[in-house]
Amino acid sequence: MDVAEAIQRTREAFPFPNYMTPEKDAYANIARTVLRFVKPGGAILDFGCGTCDKTAVLQRLGFQCSACDDLQDYWHQLPGNREKILAFAQQQGIDFKLSRGALPFEKNRFDLILLNDVLEHLHDSPRDLLNDLLELAKPEGLLLVTVPNAVNIRKRLNVLFGKTNLPDFPQYYWYPGAWRGHVREYVRGDLRLLAEFLNLEILELRSCDHMLQKLPRYGRAPYLLLTRIFQGWKDSWLLVARKKPDWKPAKLPAS
C-alpha cells in the first residue's frame, strides 16, 4: 500500500467527517519521512496523538504503532468524541494508552518517537518529557518532531501591520478551562538547540507546508513560490534526530 492509498483508506474509516481534509499535507509528509528512516514493521510511538489520524496512516503502511494522549482538549470531551477516538484506535490495531502521568511503555522498545504539533502546547520545558520519551526509544532510535513555525510569513506580516503573532485573542479569552492552545512556538535555531541539549544527531531539519488548507486556493501558488525562495517562511518545521551511541538523559546544567 502506498502513502496516498493509506491516507485515503484512513480518511474513509475516520469517525469525524471533514477532519482529514485532502489538502492537509502533514499526512503525506510525515508518512514519507518515516518511510525514509524506518522500515515497515518498525515500532513507532505517537505521543500526543489526539485522534490517531496520523497514527492510523502509519499503521496501514505496515508499522507497529502505539499511541498516547490524555484526550483533555475541550472537543475531545464533548459527548461521544472520546469513545469514537478509542474505538477508531482499536479498529485500526493501534496500541492506544490513555495517560496523563507516567509513560505506560517499556524502555528501549521503539524505533521512532513521533511528536506531531505537541511541543508548542507545553506550559513547561520539554526537557523532562523528551528525555523520558527517548528512554523508550531503542539505542540509536529516532525522534521525529513537527512544530508550527513561530516566524512564518503570515506571522511576519501580522506583526508588520500591528497584529498579533500569537493565537487569536477571542479564542484564548473564551477557551473553557485551562488553556490548551499554543504556548511557545519554535524557529529553526530552537530545534537545533533542542537536539544539542538532548544529545541527538540531527538527520533532517527542514521547513514544510502542513497548513495549506488554511489558505484560500488562489493564495496557495503565490505562497508556495515565495516560500520556495524563503524557506524559513513556511508554516512548520520538521526535525528528525537520532540518539547518539553514548546517549543518556540530559541533566540540568550546573548552577
PDB file of C-alpha atoms in Angstrom:
ATOM      1  CA  MET A   1       0.000   0.000   0.000  1.00  0.00           C
ATOM      2  CA  ASP A   2       1.384   3.413  -0.899  1.00  0.00           C
ATOM      3  CA  VAL A   3       1.065   6.616   1.127  1.00  0.00           C
ATOM      4  CA  ALA A   4      -1.843   8.072  -0.869  1.00  0.00           C
ATOM      5  CA  GLU A   5      -3.881   4.881  -0.502  1.00  0.00           C
ATOM      6  CA  ALA A   6      -3.106   4.640   3.222  1.00  0.00           C
ATOM      7  CA  ILE A   7      -4.331   8.210   3.726  1.00  0.00           C
ATOM      8  CA  GLN A   8      -7.479   7.631   1.682  1.00  0.00           C
ATOM      9  CA  ARG A   9      -8.394   4.415   3.500  1.00  0.00           C
ATOM     10  CA  THR A  10      -7.805   6.063   6.849  1.00  0.00           C
ATOM     11  CA  ARG A  11      -9.983   9.008   5.806  1.00  0.00           C
ATOM     12  CA  GLU A  12     -12.789   6.624   4.845  1.00  0.00           C
ATOM     13  CA  ALA A  13     -12.678   4.891   8.249  1.00  0.00           C
ATOM     14  CA  PHE A  14     -12.186   8.055  10.320  1.00  0.00           C
ATOM     15  CA  PRO A  15     -15.147   8.886  12.595  1.00  0.00           C
ATOM     16  CA  PHE A  16     -15.019  12.703  12.289  1.00  0.00           C
ATOM     17  CA  PRO A  17     -16.158  13.982   8.850  1.00  0.00           C
ATOM     18  CA  ASN A  18     -14.173  16.842   7.262  1.00  0.00           C
ATOM     19  CA  TYR A  19     -11.315  16.491   9.757  1.00  0.00           C
ATOM     20  CA  MET A  20      -8.848  14.750   7.428  1.00  0.00           C
ATOM     21  CA  THR A  21      -9.069  17.234   4.567  1.00  0.00           C
ATOM     22  CA  PRO A  22      -7.373  16.225   1.279  1.00  0.00           C
ATOM     23  CA  GLU A  23      -5.352  19.463   1.301  1.00  0.00           C
ATOM     24  CA  LYS A  24      -3.714  18.701   4.658  1.00  0.00           C
ATOM     25  CA  ASP A  25      -0.173  17.826   3.561  1.00  0.00           C
ATOM     26  CA  ALA A  26       1.027  16.794   7.026  1.00  0.00           C
ATOM     27  CA  TYR A  27      -0.262  13.244   6.489  1.00  0.00           C
ATOM     28  CA  ALA A  28       1.853  12.577   3.415  1.00  0.00           C
ATOM     29  CA  ASN A  29       4.880  14.499   4.645  1.00  0.00           C
ATOM     30  CA  ILE A  30       5.084  12.667   7.960  1.00  0.00           C
ATOM     31  CA  ALA A  31       4.402   9.266   6.400  1.00  0.00           C
ATOM     32  CA  ARG A  32       7.048   9.684   3.692  1.00  0.00           C
ATOM     33  CA  THR A  33       9.566  10.961   6.209  1.00  0.00           C
ATOM     34  CA  VAL A  34       9.015   7.954   8.464  1.00  0.00           C
ATOM     35  CA  LEU A  35       9.374   5.580   5.499  1.00  0.00           C
ATOM     36  CA  ARG A  36      12.758   7.105   4.638  1.00  0.00           C
ATOM     37  CA  PHE A  37      14.152   6.357   8.080  1.00  0.00           C
ATOM     38  CA  VAL A  38      12.300   3.282   9.386  1.00  0.00           C
ATOM     39  CA  LYS A  39      11.377   0.074   7.559  1.00  0.00           C
ATOM     40  CA  PRO A  40       7.740  -1.103   7.714  1.00  0.00           C
ATOM     41  CA  GLY A  41       7.354  -3.407  10.676  1.00  0.00           C
ATOM     42  CA  GLY A  42       9.245  -0.987  12.910  1.00  0.00           C
ATOM     43  CA  ALA A  43       7.752   0.099  16.221  1.00  0.00           C
ATOM     44  CA  ILE A  44       6.505   3.694  16.463  1.00  0.00           C
ATOM     45  CA  LEU A  45       5.119   5.664  19.408  1.00  0.00           C
ATOM     46  CA  ASP A  46       2.927   8.636  18.519  1.00  0.00           C
ATOM     47  CA  PHE A  47       2.911  10.791  21.659  1.00  0.00           C
ATOM     48  CA  GLY A  48       0.173  13.404  21.856  1.00  0.00           C
ATOM     49  CA  CYS A  49      -1.601  11.533  19.079  1.00  0.00           C
ATOM     50  CA  GLY A  50      -5.023  13.161  19.566  1.00  0.00           C
ATOM     51  CA  THR A  51      -7.471  11.415  17.249  1.00  0.00           C
ATOM     52  CA  CYS A  52      -4.866   8.875  15.989  1.00  0.00           C
ATOM     53  CA  ASP A  53      -5.397  10.018  12.396  1.00  0.00           C
ATOM     54  CA  LYS A  54      -1.694  10.135  11.513  1.00  0.00           C
ATOM     55  CA  THR A  55      -1.016   7.064  13.658  1.00  0.00           C
ATOM     56  CA  ALA A  56      -3.574   5.134  11.631  1.00  0.00           C
ATOM     57  CA  VAL A  57      -1.905   6.122   8.349  1.00  0.00           C
ATOM     58  CA  LEU A  58       1.409   4.755   9.640  1.00  0.00           C
ATOM     59  CA  GLN A  59      -0.289   1.598  10.904  1.00  0.00           C
ATOM     60  CA  ARG A  60      -1.726   0.980   7.420  1.00  0.00           C
ATOM     61  CA  LEU A  61       1.756   1.374   5.965  1.00  0.00           C
ATOM     62  CA  GLY A  62       2.904  -1.624   7.991  1.00  0.00           C
ATOM     63  CA  PHE A  63       4.340  -0.070  11.142  1.00  0.00           C
ATOM     64  CA  GLN A  64       3.569  -1.374  14.620  1.00  0.00           C
ATOM     65  CA  CYS A  65       2.054   1.733  16.159  1.00  0.00           C
ATOM     66  CA  SER A  66       1.428   2.669  19.759  1.00  0.00           C
ATOM     67  CA  ALA A  67      -0.132   5.965  20.774  1.00  0.00           C
ATOM     68  CA  CYS A  68      -0.572   8.012  23.913  1.00  0.00           C
ATOM     69  CA  ASP A  69      -2.700  11.041  24.753  1.00  0.00           C
ATOM     70  CA  ASP A  70      -4.662  12.424  27.701  1.00  0.00           C
ATOM     71  CA  LEU A  71      -7.614  13.437  25.453  1.00  0.00           C
ATOM     72  CA  GLN A  72      -8.239  16.503  27.590  1.00  0.00           C
ATOM     73  CA  ASP A  73      -8.772  19.034  24.815  1.00  0.00           C
ATOM     74  CA  TYR A  74     -12.197  20.636  25.018  1.00  0.00           C
ATOM     75  CA  TRP A  75     -13.556  18.970  21.906  1.00  0.00           C
ATOM     76  CA  HIS A  76     -12.211  15.554  22.969  1.00  0.00           C
ATOM     77  CA  GLN A  77     -14.555  15.770  25.942  1.00  0.00           C
ATOM     78  CA  LEU A  78     -17.715  16.576  24.007  1.00  0.00           C
ATOM     79  CA  PRO A  79     -20.298  13.786  24.342  1.00  0.00           C
ATOM     80  CA  GLY A  80     -19.245  10.690  22.426  1.00  0.00           C
ATOM     81  CA  ASN A  81     -15.976  12.031  20.989  1.00  0.00           C
ATOM     82  CA  ARG A  82     -13.576  10.240  23.321  1.00  0.00           C
ATOM     83  CA  GLU A  83     -15.413   6.971  22.740  1.00  0.00           C
ATOM     84  CA  LYS A  84     -15.165   7.442  18.967  1.00  0.00           C
ATOM     85  CA  ILE A  85     -11.411   8.052  19.189  1.00  0.00           C
ATOM     86  CA  LEU A  86     -10.788   4.998  21.364  1.00  0.00           C
ATOM     87  CA  ALA A  87     -12.946   2.791  19.133  1.00  0.00           C
ATOM     88  CA  PHE A  88     -11.163   4.049  15.999  1.00  0.00           C
ATOM     89  CA  ALA A  89      -7.724   3.335  17.503  1.00  0.00           C
ATOM     90  CA  GLN A  90      -8.789  -0.185  18.416  1.00  0.00           C
ATOM     91  CA  GLN A  91     -10.277  -0.836  14.972  1.00  0.00           C
ATOM     92  CA  GLN A  92      -7.023   0.281  13.342  1.00  0.00           C
ATOM     93  CA  GLY A  93      -4.915  -2.045  15.503  1.00  0.00           C
ATOM     94  CA  ILE A  94      -3.206   0.801  17.389  1.00  0.00           C
ATOM     95  CA  ASP A  95      -1.985   0.149  20.934  1.00  0.00           C
ATOM     96  CA  PHE A  96      -3.553   3.274  22.456  1.00  0.00           C
ATOM     97  CA  LYS A  97      -2.842   4.297  26.051  1.00  0.00           C
ATOM     98  CA  LEU A  98      -4.898   6.986  27.756  1.00  0.00           C
ATOM     99  CA  SER A  99      -2.445   8.576  30.173  1.00  0.00           C
ATOM    100  CA  ARG A 100      -1.718  11.848  31.977  1.00  0.00           C
ATOM    101  CA  GLY A 101       1.127  10.587  34.178  1.00  0.00           C
ATOM    102  CA  ALA A 102       3.972   8.135  33.802  1.00  0.00           C
ATOM    103  CA  LEU A 103       4.522   6.806  30.299  1.00  0.00           C
ATOM    104  CA  PRO A 104       2.951   3.321  30.152  1.00  0.00           C
ATOM    105  CA  PHE A 105       5.543   1.721  27.839  1.00  0.00           C
ATOM    106  CA  GLU A 106       8.737  -0.228  28.418  1.00  0.00           C
ATOM    107  CA  LYS A 107      12.148   1.279  27.727  1.00  0.00           C
ATOM    108  CA  ASN A 108      14.146   0.597  24.544  1.00  0.00           C
ATOM    109  CA  ARG A 109      11.024  -0.515  22.665  1.00  0.00           C
ATOM    110  CA  PHE A 110      10.500   1.922  19.798  1.00  0.00           C
ATOM    111  CA  ASP A 111      12.379   2.626  16.580  1.00  0.00           C
ATOM    112  CA  LEU A 112      10.856   6.103  16.365  1.00  0.00           C
ATOM    113  CA  ILE A 113       9.083   8.517  18.706  1.00  0.00           C
ATOM    114  CA  LEU A 114       6.724  10.936  16.948  1.00  0.00           C
ATOM    115  CA  LEU A 115       5.514  14.238  18.374  1.00  0.00           C
ATOM    116  CA  ASN A 116       3.385  15.972  15.777  1.00  0.00           C
ATOM    117  CA  ASP A 117       2.448  19.535  16.819  1.00  0.00           C
ATOM    118  CA  VAL A 118       2.844  18.763  20.523  1.00  0.00           C
ATOM    119  CA  LEU A 119       5.754  20.805  21.887  1.00  0.00           C
ATOM    120  CA  GLU A 120       4.099  24.175  21.243  1.00  0.00           C
ATOM    121  CA  HIS A 121       1.309  23.246  23.684  1.00  0.00           C
ATOM    122  CA  LEU A 122       3.583  22.567  26.676  1.00  0.00           C
ATOM    123  CA  HIS A 123       3.500  25.047  29.547  1.00  0.00           C
ATOM    124  CA  ASP A 124       6.778  23.701  30.974  1.00  0.00           C
ATOM    125  CA  SER A 125      10.138  22.989  29.390  1.00  0.00           C
ATOM    126  CA  PRO A 126      10.042  19.943  27.095  1.00  0.00           C
ATOM    127  CA  ARG A 127      13.278  18.683  28.659  1.00  0.00           C
ATOM    128  CA  ASP A 128      11.914  16.081  31.073  1.00  0.00           C
ATOM    129  CA  LEU A 129       9.198  14.823  28.737  1.00  0.00           C
ATOM    130  CA  LEU A 130      11.575  14.343  25.808  1.00  0.00           C
ATOM    131  CA  ASN A 131      14.205  12.624  27.930  1.00  0.00           C
ATOM    132  CA  ASP A 132      11.543  10.259  29.264  1.00  0.00           C
ATOM    133  CA  LEU A 133      10.308   9.555  25.739  1.00  0.00           C
ATOM    134  CA  LEU A 134      13.814   8.982  24.416  1.00  0.00           C
ATOM    135  CA  GLU A 135      14.358   6.356  27.097  1.00  0.00           C
ATOM    136  CA  LEU A 136      11.533   4.433  25.388  1.00  0.00           C
ATOM    137  CA  ALA A 137      13.422   4.507  22.070  1.00  0.00           C
ATOM    138  CA  LYS A 138      15.880   1.795  21.134  1.00  0.00           C
ATOM    139  CA  PRO A 139      19.616   2.564  21.183  1.00  0.00           C
ATOM    140  CA  GLU A 140      20.199   4.963  18.292  1.00  0.00           C
ATOM    141  CA  GLY A 141      16.418   5.260  17.930  1.00  0.00           C
ATOM    142  CA  LEU A 142      14.825   8.276  16.276  1.00  0.00           C
ATOM    143  CA  LEU A 143      12.839  11.318  17.355  1.00  0.00           C
ATOM    144  CA  LEU A 144      10.553  12.989  14.793  1.00  0.00           C
ATOM    145  CA  VAL A 145       9.142  16.368  15.814  1.00  0.00           C
ATOM    146  CA  THR A 146       6.937  18.771  13.902  1.00  0.00           C
ATOM    147  CA  VAL A 147       6.042  22.235  15.197  1.00  0.00           C
ATOM    148  CA  PRO A 148       4.445  25.379  13.787  1.00  0.00           C
ATOM    149  CA  ASN A 149       6.941  27.980  12.623  1.00  0.00           C
ATOM    150  CA  ALA A 150       6.941  30.957  15.001  1.00  0.00           C
ATOM    151  CA  VAL A 151       8.096  33.251  12.166  1.00  0.00           C
ATOM    152  CA  ASN A 152       6.128  32.019   9.166  1.00  0.00           C
ATOM    153  CA  ILE A 153       5.099  34.537   6.537  1.00  0.00           C
ATOM    154  CA  ARG A 154       1.619  35.136   7.989  1.00  0.00           C
ATOM    155  CA  LYS A 155       3.020  35.931  11.439  1.00  0.00           C
ATOM    156  CA  ARG A 156       5.704  38.195   9.987  1.00  0.00           C
ATOM    157  CA  LEU A 157       3.068  40.160   8.086  1.00  0.00           C
ATOM    158  CA  ASN A 158       0.752  40.291  11.091  1.00  0.00           C
ATOM    159  CA  VAL A 159       3.453  41.868  13.244  1.00  0.00           C
ATOM    160  CA  LEU A 160       4.427  44.264  10.444  1.00  0.00           C
ATOM    161  CA  PHE A 161       0.837  45.556  10.377  1.00  0.00           C
ATOM    162  CA  GLY A 162       0.460  45.746  14.140  1.00  0.00           C
ATOM    163  CA  LYS A 163      -1.415  42.470  14.598  1.00  0.00           C
ATOM    164  CA  THR A 164      -0.540  39.626  16.938  1.00  0.00           C
ATOM    165  CA  ASN A 165       1.575  36.605  16.024  1.00  0.00           C
ATOM    166  CA  LEU A 166       0.006  34.718  18.942  1.00  0.00           C
ATOM    167  CA  PRO A 167      -3.264  32.731  18.928  1.00  0.00           C
ATOM    168  CA  ASP A 168      -6.325  34.871  18.305  1.00  0.00           C
ATOM    169  CA  PHE A 169      -7.328  36.680  21.478  1.00  0.00           C
ATOM    170  CA  PRO A 170     -11.046  35.703  21.349  1.00  0.00           C
ATOM    171  CA  GLN A 171     -10.025  32.044  21.058  1.00  0.00           C
ATOM    172  CA  TYR A 172      -7.790  32.424  24.105  1.00  0.00           C
ATOM    173  CA  TYR A 173     -10.261  34.547  26.082  1.00  0.00           C
ATOM    174  CA  TRP A 174     -13.247  32.260  25.602  1.00  0.00           C
ATOM    175  CA  TYR A 175     -11.401  28.969  25.923  1.00  0.00           C
ATOM    176  CA  PRO A 176     -13.151  26.802  28.563  1.00  0.00           C
ATOM    177  CA  GLY A 177     -10.888  25.701  31.416  1.00  0.00           C
ATOM    178  CA  ALA A 178      -7.092  25.545  31.301  1.00  0.00           C
ATOM    179  CA  TRP A 179      -5.585  26.874  28.069  1.00  0.00           C
ATOM    180  CA  ARG A 180      -4.614  24.016  25.736  1.00  0.00           C
ATOM    181  CA  GLY A 181      -3.525  26.109  22.750  1.00  0.00           C
ATOM    182  CA  HIS A 182      -0.059  27.196  21.671  1.00  0.00           C
ATOM    183  CA  VAL A 183       2.209  28.444  24.452  1.00  0.00           C
ATOM    184  CA  ARG A 184       5.633  28.670  22.792  1.00  0.00           C
ATOM    185  CA  GLU A 185       6.254  28.131  19.096  1.00  0.00           C
ATOM    186  CA  TYR A 186       9.649  27.330  17.568  1.00  0.00           C
ATOM    187  CA  VAL A 187      12.149  28.527  14.981  1.00  0.00           C
ATOM    188  CA  ARG A 188      14.906  26.572  13.242  1.00  0.00           C
ATOM    189  CA  GLY A 189      17.569  27.560  15.776  1.00  0.00           C
ATOM    190  CA  ASP A 190      15.405  26.338  18.652  1.00  0.00           C
ATOM    191  CA  LEU A 191      15.222  22.864  17.134  1.00  0.00           C
ATOM    192  CA  ARG A 192      18.970  22.764  16.566  1.00  0.00           C
ATOM    193  CA  LEU A 193      19.496  23.607  20.226  1.00  0.00           C
ATOM    194  CA  LEU A 194      16.860  21.083  21.256  1.00  0.00           C
ATOM    195  CA  ALA A 195      18.775  18.298  19.504  1.00  0.00           C
ATOM    196  CA  GLU A 196      22.057  19.502  21.007  1.00  0.00           C
ATOM    197  CA  PHE A 197      20.674  19.647  24.549  1.00  0.00           C
ATOM    198  CA  LEU A 198      19.166  16.158  24.167  1.00  0.00           C
ATOM    199  CA  ASN A 199      22.449  14.715  22.810  1.00  0.00           C
ATOM    200  CA  LEU A 200      20.897  13.815  19.464  1.00  0.00           C
ATOM    201  CA  GLU A 201      22.378  13.742  15.976  1.00  0.00           C
ATOM    202  CA  ILE A 202      20.291  15.762  13.510  1.00  0.00           C
ATOM    203  CA  LEU A 203      19.460  13.728  10.410  1.00  0.00           C
ATOM    204  CA  GLU A 204      16.988  16.168   8.888  1.00  0.00           C
ATOM    205  CA  LEU A 205      15.787  19.658   9.760  1.00  0.00           C
ATOM    206  CA  ARG A 206      13.616  21.492   7.260  1.00  0.00           C
ATOM    207  CA  SER A 207      10.630  23.731   6.857  1.00  0.00           C
ATOM    208  CA  CYS A 208       7.441  22.293   5.372  1.00  0.00           C
ATOM    209  CA  ASP A 209       3.834  23.048   4.435  1.00  0.00           C
ATOM    210  CA  HIS A 210       1.392  21.452   6.863  1.00  0.00           C
ATOM    211  CA  MET A 211      -1.326  24.110   6.863  1.00  0.00           C
ATOM    212  CA  LEU A 212      -2.016  24.826   3.196  1.00  0.00           C
ATOM    213  CA  GLN A 213      -5.680  24.037   3.777  1.00  0.00           C
ATOM    214  CA  LYS A 214      -5.950  27.280   5.773  1.00  0.00           C
ATOM    215  CA  LEU A 215      -5.091  29.350   2.706  1.00  0.00           C
ATOM    216  CA  PRO A 216      -7.679  30.177   0.039  1.00  0.00           C
ATOM    217  CA  ARG A 217      -6.929  28.282  -3.152  1.00  0.00           C
ATOM    218  CA  TYR A 218      -5.955  31.454  -5.024  1.00  0.00           C
ATOM    219  CA  GLY A 219      -3.258  32.153  -2.422  1.00  0.00           C
ATOM    220  CA  ARG A 220      -1.544  28.771  -2.437  1.00  0.00           C
ATOM    221  CA  ALA A 221       0.526  29.087  -5.613  1.00  0.00           C
ATOM    222  CA  PRO A 222       1.993  32.514  -4.657  1.00  0.00           C
ATOM    223  CA  TYR A 223       2.680  31.220  -1.129  1.00  0.00           C
ATOM    224  CA  LEU A 224       4.481  28.123  -2.426  1.00  0.00           C
ATOM    225  CA  LEU A 225       6.510  30.170  -4.901  1.00  0.00           C
ATOM    226  CA  LEU A 226       7.580  32.701  -2.276  1.00  0.00           C
ATOM    227  CA  THR A 227       8.420  30.115   0.376  1.00  0.00           C
ATOM    228  CA  ARG A 228      10.423  28.086  -2.119  1.00  0.00           C
ATOM    229  CA  ILE A 229      12.782  31.067  -2.140  1.00  0.00           C
ATOM    230  CA  PHE A 230      12.452  32.000   1.551  1.00  0.00           C
ATOM    231  CA  GLN A 231      12.077  28.567   3.098  1.00  0.00           C
ATOM    232  CA  GLY A 232      12.158  29.910   6.639  1.00  0.00           C
ATOM    233  CA  TRP A 233       8.753  31.499   5.938  1.00  0.00           C
ATOM    234  CA  LYS A 234       6.928  28.167   5.577  1.00  0.00           C
ATOM    235  CA  ASP A 235       4.302  27.281   8.167  1.00  0.00           C
ATOM    236  CA  SER A 236       6.025  24.413  10.001  1.00  0.00           C
ATOM    237  CA  TRP A 237       9.336  22.795  10.902  1.00  0.00           C
ATOM    238  CA  LEU A 238      10.224  19.100  10.856  1.00  0.00           C
ATOM    239  CA  LEU A 239      13.124  17.581  12.795  1.00  0.00           C
ATOM    240  CA  VAL A 240      14.438  14.014  12.615  1.00  0.00           C
ATOM    241  CA  ALA A 241      17.201  13.259  15.092  1.00  0.00           C
ATOM    242  CA  ARG A 242      18.921  10.095  16.334  1.00  0.00           C
ATOM    243  CA  LYS A 243      20.102   9.083  19.774  1.00  0.00           C
ATOM    244  CA  LYS A 244      23.894   9.084  19.842  1.00  0.00           C
ATOM    245  CA  PRO A 245      25.622   5.828  20.824  1.00  0.00           C
ATOM    246  CA  ASP A 246      26.546   7.288  24.224  1.00  0.00           C
ATOM    247  CA  TRP A 247      23.075   8.749  24.826  1.00  0.00           C
ATOM    248  CA  LYS A 248      21.938   9.347  28.394  1.00  0.00           C
ATOM    249  CA  PRO A 249      19.110  11.515  29.749  1.00  0.00           C
ATOM    250  CA  ALA A 250      20.359  15.102  29.910  1.00  0.00           C
ATOM    251  CA  LYS A 251      20.802  16.518  33.388  1.00  0.00           C
ATOM    252  CA  LEU A 252      20.174  20.091  34.408  1.00  0.00           C
ATOM    253  CA  PRO A 253      23.315  22.227  33.865  1.00  0.00           C
ATOM    254  CA  ALA A 254      25.282  23.019  36.993  1.00  0.00           C
ATOM    255  CA  SER A 255      24.206  26.308  38.546  1.00  0.00           C
TER     256      SER A 255
END
